[in-house]
Amino acid sequence: MGARLGFRRGTRPVRVGSARVFVECAAMLDDLLVVTGWVSRAGLSVDLCRDGRAIGAAQLRIDRADVRKAMGGGEGFALVARSAARTGMALAAGEARVRVALPPPGPASPAALRTAAPLLVRAIRAEGSAAPSRLPQTLRALPAIPAPSSATMAEGALDAVLVADGAGCGIAFGWVMDAEGELFWIETDGPAPSVLRLGPAFRLVRRDVAAAAMTQEVGAPGFVRFVEGLGPDTRLRLCRLTGRGKRVLNEIARPEILPPGLAAAARRLSSMSLPPGAAAARMARADGALVARIAPSCDEARPPAILRDTTVGEPPAAPDLTVIVSPGPDPAVAAAQIVALASDPEITGRAEVIATICDDGRAVPLAPEIEHLAALWSLPLRVILCGRGGGPLGPARVGAQQARGAVLLFFGAGVVPDRPGWVGDLRAAMDGGAAVPILTGPEGCARATGLPPEWDVPQPARAPAGCLMVGRAAYFAAGGLDAARFGAEGAVADLCARLTARGSAPRVVQAVRLVALGAGRGNSRAEWCAAADAWLMAGGAP
Amino acid sequence: MTGHRIVTLSNGHPDLGAGGSEVAAKALADAYRDLPGVAESQLVATLDTGRAPTGALSSHAPGEWLWDTGISDWFTLRPAHAAENHATLAAFLARVQPDIVHLHHYARPGLDVIPLIRRVVPDAHIILTLHEYLGICAADGQMVTRGEGRLCTHAAPVICARCFPDRDPGQFWLRREWMLRHFALVDSFVAPSVFLRERYVAWGLSRDRVAVIGNAIAPPAAARAPRRDPDATRFAFFGRLTELKGLEVLLRAVAMLPRLRRREISVEINGTGLDRQPAAFAARIEALAAPLGAQGVLDWAGAYDAAGLSARMGRCDWVLVPSTWWENAPMVIHEAFAHGRPVVCSDIGGMAEMVRDGVDGVYVPVGSARAWADALDRLGGDHATWARLAGGIAPPPAPAEIAAAHLALVAGGR
C-alpha cells in the first residue's frame, strides 16, 4: 500500500489510534505555511501545533482516490497557516493529538501548490489588500498549469497594451469574469519584471464582454491597469490562481506602440464605461502620476483607413447638406435609419448621404444590407467602409472629411427619428450655427447626457449625444468630434461646448425628437460623474 | 391598349391550400379581369416551398404566377436574399407596367415589396388590403397574448415586450416605425371590416386613408340548398384547425350536451392542419374528439377544397365560428351566407361585425364552452329560428361590385 502512495524522504505514516497520518509536503509561501498530506480515516481533524498548542490552521479536506484505493478509505488534507516561525511546527491529528513532525519547510513543489491552491485562494480573498507582501513574487514563481482554450476564453484576457512612446509606461486593458478579481494578476517580463494584482480600483464595466458571455451580470468584469517598466519588447501575461495552480490566461508578446498615449487610452475607455464613483477615483489617485507622465506624449490618433468607397444611385451634384450616418451594430436600427432618411423630403435629391461603417469583422456585414436598402428606397448613398482605428468616432470623422456639403448632419448610431421632416426642422432652427434635437427613450422621456452639474457648461452643451447639425467650417474650426474627454456618447456634448466657447452655441430644437434605442444604451448619470471625476483627478480639465 | 393594368400580389394561392386572404385575392383578381376598363389583370401569389427561396416567378395558370420567396425575419417582415428575390418581381413589374398594384396582405410578400413597387413603377397606385393584425402585433398578428391567451386590445412597446421577454421595448417601437415608414408609400388601404380598420387607426394609420370594403368571394358552385333533414340539426365547423379557431371550446361544448341531445344533432369538422399544431393541443383535440365520434355526434370530415365547399355547406344547417381571437372578416362567414346558412359565432371582433345577432346568426360569449353548449342545445331542433335567421341573410356582394369599389378608390385618389 505504502509504496503505491509514493512515500518520500524515507518517511512512513504515523499511526493515530486505528488510523494513519502522512505528511507529503510542507512549504513556506512568504509567511504562509502550507502543509499537505493524507489521513486513512475520512473526517479525522488535523491541525498545526507549536509549543504544544494548536494554532488553528485552515483545513481543507480533499478527495483522494489514490488514498482511498490504497488505504481502503481516507482523504487528503491541506493546511494553511500564517506563521512567522518556519521551524518547530508539528501536526496534531484527531483526539489523540499525536504529533507528526513536519519535514523541514522547503520551496513550494507543484504537487503541494496544486493541493493547497484552494486554501491559497481563500487566504488571499480573506486577506484582501493586506495580502502577504511577498505573495506577488510567489505567485510569479508558481509553475503554470495548462488550461483548455475554451476555459481560458471564459475566464479573462488581456485585450491590448498601449505603450506611451518614451514614457516607459502604458496601460493594459482586458477583462476577467470574476467579480472578485483578487485572484488575477499581470506579470511582465523585461528589464524590470513585475507582478500587478488586479484590485477593485481597476475594474470597468464591459458590456461587450457581458454580451459576448451572454451574462446578465452587472458586475465589473473589465479592467484597466497602468503598468510601469513597459517597453516595445515587454511581454505581459494575465494569470489567475485557480484551485489547481496558476493558469496563464493569455499573453501579449509585443505591446502596441502608440504615439497618442492618453488620447488613445481615452478612446479605448470610451467604448467602456467606468464603474461608479469611488472605484474610478481610486484608480485615478493610484495612477495619477503615471497618467501625468503619459499625457505629454499624447497625439491625435491615426484616422482609420478607408477600405472601400462605393456609391449607390446618383448623389446631387452640389449638395449643401451632408448627412453622415454612422450605424451601430444593430442591423434593424441601421435599416431604420436608412429608411428614415429615404423618407425625408429634405434629404431625397437634395442632400448628400454618407454611411461610414467600421469593418469590425461581424459575421453579417452591414454594408451590403445598407446598400440594398438604399437602392430599394432610391436613396443615393455613399458607403465608406473603414478599417479599425481612430476610436469609436473614427468613421464619423472620416465622413466629415469626405463631406461636400456646407452643413453637416451627424446621425449617430442607435438613434431614429419618429417622423419625416425632422431634418428640415433642424435646418430651420440652426440659423447658420448648430442645432441638436432632443433625445428620448422609446417611452418618450428625454434622456440627459449626464454631464456633472458642477461643470457649469452652457446649456446647449447638455444636448444629447447622437445627432448634431453644424456648419462644416465651424465643425473643423472647433476641432471636430472627439471622444477623448467624454467618450463617444458624450462627444456631441463636448463639441457643443467647444462651439459655444467659440461663440456659436448650438440650439436645442425641442420640436425634433430622436429616439435612442437599445437596452442600457449610454451611461447612467452616476457613471458619467464618476468618469468625469476620474479624469479631473488625473489632471484633466473640463 | 387602354384601361387599367392591374397586378394583384397575394399572400399565397388558394390552389396551394392557403386561407381566406388568398381566396379573396384570387377572387378579386378574377373580378378585375372581367371589369370593363381593365386591360390586364395579373395575379402574383407567393410560394413558400420550405426551401431556400430562389425568387423565381413561374406561370401557374393564364394570368397567374407563383413567386418563390420567403420571409426570414418575421419581426420586421423582411426576406432573406432580398436582392435576388426582388429582381424577378422587379422585372415582372417593369414588363407589365401596371398602373394599379394591389397588395393583398403584406406578410409573405414582405414589406420590402412596397418600396420596390414604388421604385419600379413610381406612378402606380398601390392598394394594400389589410388582413389580420400582423403589423400591430408581432405574436402572429392575432392580438392574443402569448402564454395566457388573453385578448389584447392595443399595442404599446412595454405591453408587447411582455409577450416577448427576449426583446427590448425599444424594438417594438422600432418595429412600428418600420411598418409605418413602409405603409407611408401606400396610396390606399382597404380593411375588410370596420373592426380591423379601427385597430389599424388606433395603431397609427390615418382613418381617411383606410376604406372598408369586404372581401371578394367567388359565387357558390351550387345555389342555396334547403335543409337536408328537418328532423336532425347539423352544425358544421369550417377552417384551419389552429388553437385560436376555437375548436377545443366547441368540442368541450359538445361533450357538455345532454346525452339525449347528442343523439339529435351532429357536428361536422371540416378542415386540416391539426398535424402542424403544438402536440399538446393536438392531443387534447384528439382526446375530446374520439369519444364524441364514437357516439356519432361528431363527424370528422377533414380537408376540403373550393370545389367541394358547396356540397359541405349544403349538408349542414348552421355554420359555427367559435374563434377565440378577434378575426377580421372570416371568409367562412361570407361562404355560409352565400349558401344561405345562418352563423353561430363568438361575440367579438370581425365576427360580431359580419353577423347580426338575431337577424342572420347568433352570438355566443367568446371562449365559453358552457355558453356554446347552451347555444347548441337551444338551436338543435329549433326549426323556426333557423328559418327566420336564414331568411334574414343578405347575400354577399358580387365580386364585380367589390372590384368596382376598389377601382373607385383609385379614381377618387384615395
Short mmCIF file of C-alpha atoms in Angstrom, two decimals, chain B:
data_model
loop_
_atom_site.label_atom_id
_atom_site.label_comp_id
_atom_site.label_asym_id
_atom_site.label_seq_id
_atom_site.Cartn_x
_atom_site.Cartn_y
_atom_site.Cartn_z
CA MET B 1 -54.48 49.00 -75.27
CA THR B 2 -56.03 51.40 -72.83
CA GLY B 3 -57.52 50.59 -69.49
CA HIS B 4 -56.12 49.62 -66.15
CA ARG B 5 -53.25 47.22 -65.92
CA ILE B 6 -53.54 45.61 -62.51
CA VAL B 7 -51.16 43.35 -60.66
CA THR B 8 -52.57 41.69 -57.56
CA LEU B 9 -49.85 40.48 -55.21
CA SER B 10 -51.19 37.82 -52.90
CA ASN B 11 -50.03 36.08 -49.75
CA GLY B 12 -50.44 32.74 -51.49
CA HIS B 13 -52.56 30.84 -53.98
CA PRO B 14 -55.74 29.02 -52.97
CA ASP B 15 -54.69 26.04 -55.06
CA LEU B 16 -51.86 25.53 -52.59
CA GLY B 17 -54.11 25.31 -49.58
CA ALA B 18 -53.97 28.87 -48.44
CA GLY B 19 -56.50 30.70 -46.28
CA GLY B 20 -59.06 33.44 -46.56
CA SER B 21 -56.88 36.30 -47.77
CA GLU B 22 -55.57 34.18 -50.61
CA VAL B 23 -59.06 33.14 -51.66
CA ALA B 24 -60.17 36.76 -51.60
CA ALA B 25 -57.14 37.91 -53.60
CA LYS B 26 -57.74 35.42 -56.37
CA ALA B 27 -61.46 36.17 -56.49
CA LEU B 28 -60.68 39.85 -56.80
CA ALA B 29 -58.00 39.36 -59.46
CA ASP B 30 -60.52 37.33 -61.47
CA ALA B 31 -63.16 40.01 -60.96
CA TYR B 32 -60.78 42.74 -62.09
CA ARG B 33 -60.17 40.81 -65.27
CA ASP B 34 -63.86 40.84 -66.15
CA LEU B 35 -64.46 44.50 -65.42
CA PRO B 36 -64.84 46.97 -68.26
CA GLY B 37 -61.99 49.41 -68.26
CA VAL B 38 -59.46 46.84 -67.18
CA ALA B 39 -56.97 45.88 -69.84
CA GLU B 40 -54.99 43.35 -67.89
CA SER B 41 -55.17 41.66 -64.51
CA GLN B 42 -52.31 39.53 -63.27
CA LEU B 43 -52.17 37.60 -60.03
CA VAL B 44 -48.78 37.02 -58.38
CA ALA B 45 -49.02 34.67 -55.41
CA THR B 46 -46.11 33.98 -53.11
CA LEU B 47 -44.93 30.41 -52.96
CA ASP B 48 -43.17 29.19 -49.87
CA THR B 49 -41.56 25.89 -50.75
CA GLY B 50 -39.95 25.49 -47.37
CA ARG B 51 -36.57 25.53 -49.03
CA ALA B 52 -34.35 28.49 -49.64
CA PRO B 53 -36.32 30.86 -51.83
CA THR B 54 -34.99 31.41 -55.32
CA GLY B 55 -37.05 34.41 -56.33
CA ALA B 56 -38.23 32.51 -59.39
CA LEU B 57 -41.51 33.56 -60.96
CA SER B 58 -43.34 30.69 -62.63
CA SER B 59 -46.57 30.57 -64.57
CA HIS B 60 -49.36 28.81 -62.69
CA ALA B 61 -52.35 29.50 -64.93
CA PRO B 62 -53.20 32.14 -67.50
CA GLY B 63 -52.71 35.45 -65.75
CA GLU B 64 -51.49 33.77 -62.57
CA TRP B 65 -47.92 33.48 -61.31
CA LEU B 66 -46.20 31.89 -58.37
CA TRP B 67 -43.33 33.82 -56.83
CA ASP B 68 -40.85 31.70 -54.87
CA THR B 69 -39.96 33.89 -51.95
CA GLY B 70 -39.90 33.66 -48.19
CA ILE B 71 -39.64 35.75 -45.09
CA SER B 72 -36.59 35.19 -42.95
CA ASP B 73 -37.34 37.73 -40.24
CA TRP B 74 -40.96 37.72 -39.17
CA PHE B 75 -40.37 40.54 -36.74
CA THR B 76 -39.52 43.02 -39.48
CA LEU B 77 -41.14 41.02 -42.31
CA ARG B 78 -38.01 41.02 -44.39
CA PRO B 79 -36.85 38.24 -46.69
CA ALA B 80 -33.50 36.58 -46.88
CA HIS B 81 -31.61 37.15 -50.12
CA ALA B 82 -33.76 40.18 -50.74
CA ALA B 83 -31.78 41.45 -53.71
CA GLU B 84 -32.10 38.17 -55.60
CA ASN B 85 -35.75 37.62 -54.70
CA HIS B 86 -36.74 41.10 -55.68
CA ALA B 87 -35.01 41.09 -59.03
CA THR B 88 -37.56 38.81 -60.68
CA LEU B 89 -40.54 40.69 -59.29
CA ALA B 90 -38.99 43.97 -60.35
CA ALA B 91 -38.51 42.64 -63.87
CA PHE B 92 -42.11 41.43 -63.94
CA LEU B 93 -43.46 44.79 -62.84
CA ALA B 94 -41.23 46.57 -65.31
CA ARG B 95 -42.64 44.44 -68.11
CA VAL B 96 -46.32 44.66 -67.13
CA GLN B 97 -46.10 48.35 -66.18
CA PRO B 98 -49.21 48.22 -64.00
CA ASP B 99 -50.97 51.41 -63.06
CA ILE B 100 -52.51 49.63 -60.06
CA VAL B 101 -50.68 47.23 -57.79
CA HIS B 102 -52.99 45.62 -55.28
CA LEU B 103 -51.16 44.07 -52.39
CA HIS B 104 -53.33 41.56 -50.55
CA HIS B 105 -51.67 41.30 -47.18
CA TYR B 106 -48.02 42.13 -46.57
CA ALA B 107 -46.92 39.09 -44.58
CA ARG B 108 -45.39 36.74 -47.10
CA PRO B 109 -44.56 39.23 -49.82
CA GLY B 110 -42.74 41.16 -47.08
CA LEU B 111 -42.61 44.87 -46.53
CA ASP B 112 -39.73 45.37 -48.94
CA VAL B 113 -42.04 44.92 -51.91
CA ILE B 114 -43.70 48.26 -51.15
CA PRO B 115 -40.63 50.43 -51.82
CA LEU B 116 -39.78 48.05 -54.65
CA ILE B 117 -43.11 48.71 -56.35
CA ARG B 118 -42.72 52.43 -55.76
CA ARG B 119 -39.26 52.37 -57.32
CA VAL B 120 -40.08 50.24 -60.38
CA VAL B 121 -43.48 51.71 -61.21
CA PRO B 122 -43.40 55.04 -59.39
CA ASP B 123 -46.73 56.22 -60.77
CA ALA B 124 -48.68 53.08 -59.93
CA HIS B 125 -51.48 53.37 -57.40
CA ILE B 126 -50.65 50.98 -54.56
CA ILE B 127 -53.59 49.45 -52.73
CA LEU B 128 -52.92 47.41 -49.63
CA THR B 129 -55.67 45.20 -48.26
CA LEU B 130 -55.10 44.55 -44.58
CA HIS B 131 -55.69 41.07 -43.25
CA GLU B 132 -55.37 40.33 -39.53
CA TYR B 133 -53.08 42.43 -37.34
CA LEU B 134 -49.50 41.44 -38.11
CA GLY B 135 -48.21 45.00 -38.29
CA ILE B 136 -49.70 45.78 -34.92
CA CYS B 137 -48.90 42.52 -33.21
CA ALA B 138 -45.70 40.51 -33.57
CA ALA B 139 -47.40 37.49 -31.96
CA ASP B 140 -48.56 36.15 -35.34
CA GLY B 141 -50.80 39.16 -35.80
CA GLN B 142 -53.52 37.68 -33.61
CA MET B 143 -53.61 40.26 -30.81
CA VAL B 144 -53.81 37.46 -28.27
CA THR B 145 -51.23 37.40 -25.51
CA ARG B 146 -48.69 34.65 -25.64
CA GLY B 147 -48.93 32.13 -22.86
CA GLU B 148 -52.14 33.08 -21.15
CA GLY B 149 -54.06 33.61 -24.41
CA ARG B 150 -55.78 36.81 -23.30
CA LEU B 151 -57.38 39.03 -25.94
CA CYS B 152 -55.21 42.11 -26.43
CA THR B 153 -56.77 45.45 -27.29
CA HIS B 154 -53.85 47.63 -28.34
CA ALA B 155 -50.13 47.64 -28.94
CA ALA B 156 -47.52 49.55 -26.99
CA PRO B 157 -43.81 48.78 -26.66
CA VAL B 158 -43.93 47.86 -22.99
CA ILE B 159 -47.07 45.76 -23.43
CA CYS B 160 -45.72 43.96 -26.48
CA ALA B 161 -42.41 43.25 -24.77
CA ARG B 162 -44.28 41.23 -22.16
CA CYS B 163 -45.16 38.69 -24.84
CA PHE B 164 -41.52 38.59 -25.94
CA PRO B 165 -39.31 38.66 -22.85
CA ASP B 166 -36.21 38.37 -25.01
CA ARG B 167 -36.95 41.64 -26.74
CA ASP B 168 -36.47 45.18 -25.58
CA PRO B 169 -39.49 47.55 -25.67
CA GLY B 170 -37.45 49.75 -27.98
CA GLN B 171 -37.54 47.02 -30.59
CA PHE B 172 -41.33 47.25 -30.67
CA TRP B 173 -41.18 51.00 -31.03
CA LEU B 174 -38.78 50.49 -33.91
CA ARG B 175 -40.99 47.79 -35.45
CA ARG B 176 -43.97 50.12 -35.54
CA GLU B 177 -41.88 52.90 -37.06
CA TRP B 178 -40.54 50.43 -39.60
CA MET B 179 -44.03 49.33 -40.62
CA LEU B 180 -45.39 52.85 -40.83
CA ARG B 181 -42.47 54.07 -42.94
CA HIS B 182 -43.31 51.38 -45.47
CA PHE B 183 -47.04 51.99 -45.24
CA ALA B 184 -46.40 55.65 -45.98
CA LEU B 185 -45.70 54.63 -49.58
CA VAL B 186 -49.14 53.06 -49.98
CA ASP B 187 -51.82 55.13 -51.68
CA SER B 188 -54.94 53.36 -50.41
CA PHE B 189 -55.62 50.93 -47.63
CA VAL B 190 -58.56 48.58 -47.60
CA ALA B 191 -59.90 46.99 -44.46
CA PRO B 192 -62.40 44.16 -44.92
CA SER B 193 -64.07 45.13 -41.64
CA VAL B 194 -64.64 48.27 -39.62
CA PHE B 195 -63.25 46.47 -36.62
CA LEU B 196 -59.91 45.88 -38.32
CA ARG B 197 -59.80 49.42 -39.64
CA GLU B 198 -60.27 50.83 -36.16
CA ARG B 199 -57.43 48.69 -34.83
CA TYR B 200 -55.09 49.98 -37.50
CA VAL B 201 -56.26 53.54 -36.98
CA ALA B 202 -55.60 53.27 -33.25
CA TRP B 203 -52.17 51.93 -34.11
CA GLY B 204 -51.19 54.78 -36.39
CA LEU B 205 -52.86 54.73 -39.81
CA SER B 206 -54.91 57.75 -40.74
CA ARG B 207 -58.62 56.88 -40.84
CA ASP B 208 -59.18 58.75 -44.08
CA ARG B 209 -56.63 56.54 -45.82
CA VAL B 210 -58.43 53.31 -44.93
CA ALA B 211 -61.56 52.35 -46.83
CA VAL B 212 -63.76 49.50 -45.66
CA ILE B 213 -64.51 47.09 -48.50
CA GLY B 214 -65.46 43.49 -47.90
CA ASN B 215 -63.53 40.60 -49.31
CA ALA B 216 -64.48 39.29 -52.70
CA ILE B 217 -65.87 35.80 -52.77
CA ALA B 218 -66.44 33.70 -55.81
CA PRO B 219 -70.11 32.80 -56.37
CA PRO B 220 -71.01 29.43 -54.81
CA ALA B 221 -70.94 26.44 -57.07
CA ALA B 222 -74.45 25.48 -56.01
CA ALA B 223 -77.48 27.57 -55.26
CA ARG B 224 -78.83 27.84 -51.73
CA ALA B 225 -79.84 24.39 -50.66
CA PRO B 226 -82.78 23.74 -48.37
CA ARG B 227 -82.30 21.92 -45.09
CA ARG B 228 -81.47 18.34 -45.76
CA ASP B 229 -83.22 16.70 -42.83
CA PRO B 230 -85.90 18.59 -40.95
CA ASP B 231 -85.70 16.16 -38.03
CA ALA B 232 -81.99 16.46 -37.32
CA THR B 233 -79.84 19.52 -36.86
CA ARG B 234 -76.40 19.55 -38.42
CA PHE B 235 -73.82 22.06 -37.29
CA ALA B 236 -70.54 22.46 -39.14
CA PHE B 237 -67.16 23.99 -38.44
CA PHE B 238 -65.02 25.13 -41.35
CA GLY B 239 -61.46 26.37 -41.17
CA ARG B 240 -57.90 25.69 -40.18
CA LEU B 241 -57.60 23.58 -37.10
CA THR B 242 -55.50 26.02 -35.09
CA GLU B 243 -55.80 26.81 -31.42
CA LEU B 244 -57.36 30.22 -31.88
CA LYS B 245 -60.11 28.94 -34.17
CA GLY B 246 -61.85 27.72 -31.02
CA LEU B 247 -62.19 24.07 -31.96
CA GLU B 248 -61.35 22.98 -28.43
CA VAL B 249 -64.08 25.20 -27.00
CA LEU B 250 -66.53 23.70 -29.47
CA LEU B 251 -65.64 20.09 -28.67
CA ARG B 252 -65.87 20.73 -24.95
CA ALA B 253 -69.29 22.26 -25.53
CA VAL B 254 -70.46 19.22 -27.48
CA ALA B 255 -69.23 16.99 -24.68
CA MET B 256 -71.31 19.01 -22.21
CA LEU B 257 -74.57 18.45 -24.09
CA PRO B 258 -77.12 16.13 -22.55
CA ARG B 259 -76.77 12.63 -23.90
CA LEU B 260 -80.24 12.75 -25.44
CA ARG B 261 -79.46 15.95 -27.29
CA ARG B 262 -76.24 14.46 -28.61
CA ARG B 263 -78.37 11.91 -30.43
CA GLU B 264 -80.43 14.60 -32.09
CA ILE B 265 -77.68 16.78 -33.52
CA SER B 266 -74.40 16.32 -35.30
CA VAL B 267 -71.31 18.49 -35.58
CA GLU B 268 -69.13 18.20 -38.64
CA ILE B 269 -65.49 19.32 -38.57
CA ASN B 270 -64.19 20.49 -41.93
CA GLY B 271 -60.56 21.49 -42.07
CA THR B 272 -56.99 20.37 -41.73
CA GLY B 273 -53.76 21.40 -40.13
CA LEU B 274 -54.03 19.69 -36.77
CA ASP B 275 -50.82 17.82 -37.51
CA ARG B 276 -48.96 21.15 -37.69
CA GLN B 277 -50.22 22.36 -34.33
CA PRO B 278 -48.47 22.02 -30.96
CA ALA B 279 -48.52 18.41 -29.85
CA ALA B 280 -50.32 19.16 -26.60
CA PHE B 281 -53.15 20.93 -28.42
CA ALA B 282 -53.45 18.17 -30.99
CA ALA B 283 -53.56 15.58 -28.22
CA ARG B 284 -56.31 17.45 -26.40
CA ILE B 285 -58.39 17.70 -29.58
CA GLU B 286 -57.95 14.03 -30.34
CA ALA B 287 -58.86 13.08 -26.77
CA LEU B 288 -62.03 15.16 -26.96
CA ALA B 289 -62.97 14.06 -30.45
CA ALA B 290 -62.57 10.30 -30.08
CA PRO B 291 -65.50 9.60 -27.70
CA LEU B 292 -67.74 12.10 -29.47
CA GLY B 293 -67.00 10.41 -32.76
CA ALA B 294 -67.82 7.04 -31.25
CA GLN B 295 -71.15 8.39 -30.04
CA GLY B 296 -71.97 9.60 -33.53
CA VAL B 297 -72.36 13.26 -32.61
CA LEU B 298 -69.05 14.31 -34.16
CA ASP B 299 -68.25 13.79 -37.80
CA TRP B 300 -64.61 14.48 -38.65
CA ALA B 301 -64.94 15.28 -42.35
CA GLY B 302 -61.42 16.64 -42.77
CA ALA B 303 -59.95 18.55 -45.67
CA TYR B 304 -62.00 20.25 -48.33
CA ASP B 305 -61.34 22.42 -51.35
CA ALA B 306 -63.21 25.15 -53.13
CA ALA B 307 -64.92 22.65 -55.41
CA GLY B 308 -66.24 20.63 -52.51
CA LEU B 309 -67.28 23.54 -50.35
CA SER B 310 -70.80 23.91 -51.69
CA ALA B 311 -71.60 20.27 -51.07
CA ARG B 312 -70.44 20.50 -47.47
CA MET B 313 -72.26 23.74 -46.86
CA GLY B 314 -75.36 22.26 -48.40
CA ARG B 315 -75.46 19.34 -45.98
CA CYS B 316 -75.27 21.46 -42.84
CA ASP B 317 -77.81 23.76 -41.23
CA TRP B 318 -75.67 26.05 -39.12
CA VAL B 319 -72.09 27.18 -39.55
CA LEU B 320 -70.13 27.51 -36.33
CA VAL B 321 -67.34 30.09 -35.90
CA PRO B 322 -66.10 29.71 -32.32
CA SER B 323 -62.79 31.60 -32.77
CA THR B 324 -61.13 32.84 -29.63
CA TRP B 325 -59.30 35.70 -31.34
CA TRP B 326 -60.72 38.81 -32.94
CA GLU B 327 -60.73 37.56 -36.53
CA ASN B 328 -61.03 40.11 -39.31
CA ALA B 329 -63.72 39.28 -41.82
CA PRO B 330 -63.79 35.50 -41.79
CA MET B 331 -64.24 34.05 -45.23
CA VAL B 332 -66.25 31.19 -43.77
CA ILE B 333 -68.98 33.64 -42.76
CA HIS B 334 -69.11 35.01 -46.30
CA GLU B 335 -69.32 31.48 -47.59
CA ALA B 336 -72.01 30.50 -45.11
CA PHE B 337 -74.14 33.45 -46.10
CA ALA B 338 -73.52 32.77 -49.78
CA HIS B 339 -75.00 29.30 -49.16
CA GLY B 340 -77.87 30.59 -47.05
CA ARG B 341 -76.60 29.19 -43.78
CA PRO B 342 -77.01 31.16 -40.54
CA VAL B 343 -73.88 31.51 -38.44
CA VAL B 344 -73.29 30.89 -34.76
CA CYS B 345 -70.16 32.83 -33.78
CA SER B 346 -68.14 34.29 -30.96
CA ASP B 347 -69.41 37.69 -29.97
CA ILE B 348 -66.26 39.69 -30.69
CA GLY B 349 -64.32 41.48 -33.41
CA GLY B 350 -64.84 40.87 -37.08
CA MET B 351 -67.26 38.01 -36.44
CA ALA B 352 -69.67 40.16 -34.46
CA GLU B 353 -69.45 42.78 -37.19
CA MET B 354 -70.35 40.44 -40.02
CA VAL B 355 -73.06 38.51 -38.22
CA ARG B 356 -76.17 40.28 -36.92
CA ASP B 357 -77.34 38.62 -33.73
CA GLY B 358 -80.94 37.51 -34.15
CA VAL B 359 -81.04 38.56 -37.80
CA ASP B 360 -78.75 36.19 -39.65
CA GLY B 361 -76.95 34.48 -36.83
CA VAL B 362 -76.42 34.03 -33.12
CA TYR B 363 -73.69 35.35 -30.80
CA VAL B 364 -72.08 33.21 -28.15
CA PRO B 365 -69.75 34.59 -25.44
CA VAL B 366 -66.20 34.02 -26.67
CA GLY B 367 -64.32 31.11 -25.19
CA SER B 368 -67.16 29.81 -23.03
CA ALA B 369 -67.74 26.11 -23.62
CA ARG B 370 -70.81 26.25 -21.38
CA ALA B 371 -72.35 29.05 -23.43
CA TRP B 372 -71.62 27.17 -26.64
CA ALA B 373 -73.22 24.05 -25.18
CA ASP B 374 -76.31 26.07 -24.27
CA ALA B 375 -76.45 27.55 -27.78
CA LEU B 376 -76.17 24.15 -29.47
CA ASP B 377 -78.78 22.75 -27.10
CA ARG B 378 -81.11 25.64 -27.76
CA LEU B 379 -80.70 25.75 -31.54
CA GLY B 380 -80.80 22.00 -32.08
CA GLY B 381 -84.24 21.23 -33.41
CA ASP B 382 -85.35 24.87 -33.39
CA HIS B 383 -86.56 24.97 -36.97
CA ALA B 384 -88.41 28.24 -36.58
CA THR B 385 -85.33 30.14 -35.52
CA TRP B 386 -83.31 28.59 -38.30
CA ALA B 387 -85.88 29.59 -40.90
CA ARG B 388 -86.10 33.13 -39.54
CA LEU B 389 -82.36 33.67 -39.49
CA ALA B 390 -81.82 32.02 -42.88
CA GLY B 391 -84.41 34.37 -44.26
CA GLY B 392 -82.52 37.33 -42.80
CA ILE B 393 -79.31 36.59 -44.64
CA ALA B 394 -78.23 39.16 -47.18
CA PRO B 395 -76.13 37.56 -49.90
CA PRO B 396 -72.56 38.88 -50.13
CA PRO B 397 -71.89 41.42 -52.85
CA ALA B 398 -70.79 40.04 -56.18
CA PRO B 399 -67.05 40.10 -56.85
CA ALA B 400 -67.62 42.60 -59.63
CA GLU B 401 -69.11 45.02 -57.13
CA ILE B 402 -66.13 44.60 -54.84
CA ALA B 403 -63.69 45.10 -57.70
CA ALA B 404 -65.52 48.20 -58.85
CA ALA B 405 -65.33 49.61 -55.34
CA HIS B 406 -61.56 49.19 -55.41
CA LEU B 407 -61.27 50.94 -58.75
CA ALA B 408 -63.37 53.74 -57.35
CA LEU B 409 -60.66 54.24 -54.73
CA VAL B 410 -58.13 54.74 -57.48
CA ALA B 411 -60.39 57.06 -59.38
CA GLY B 412 -61.03 59.04 -56.23
CA GLY B 413 -57.34 59.33 -55.50
CA ARG B 414 -57.58 57.62 -52.12
#
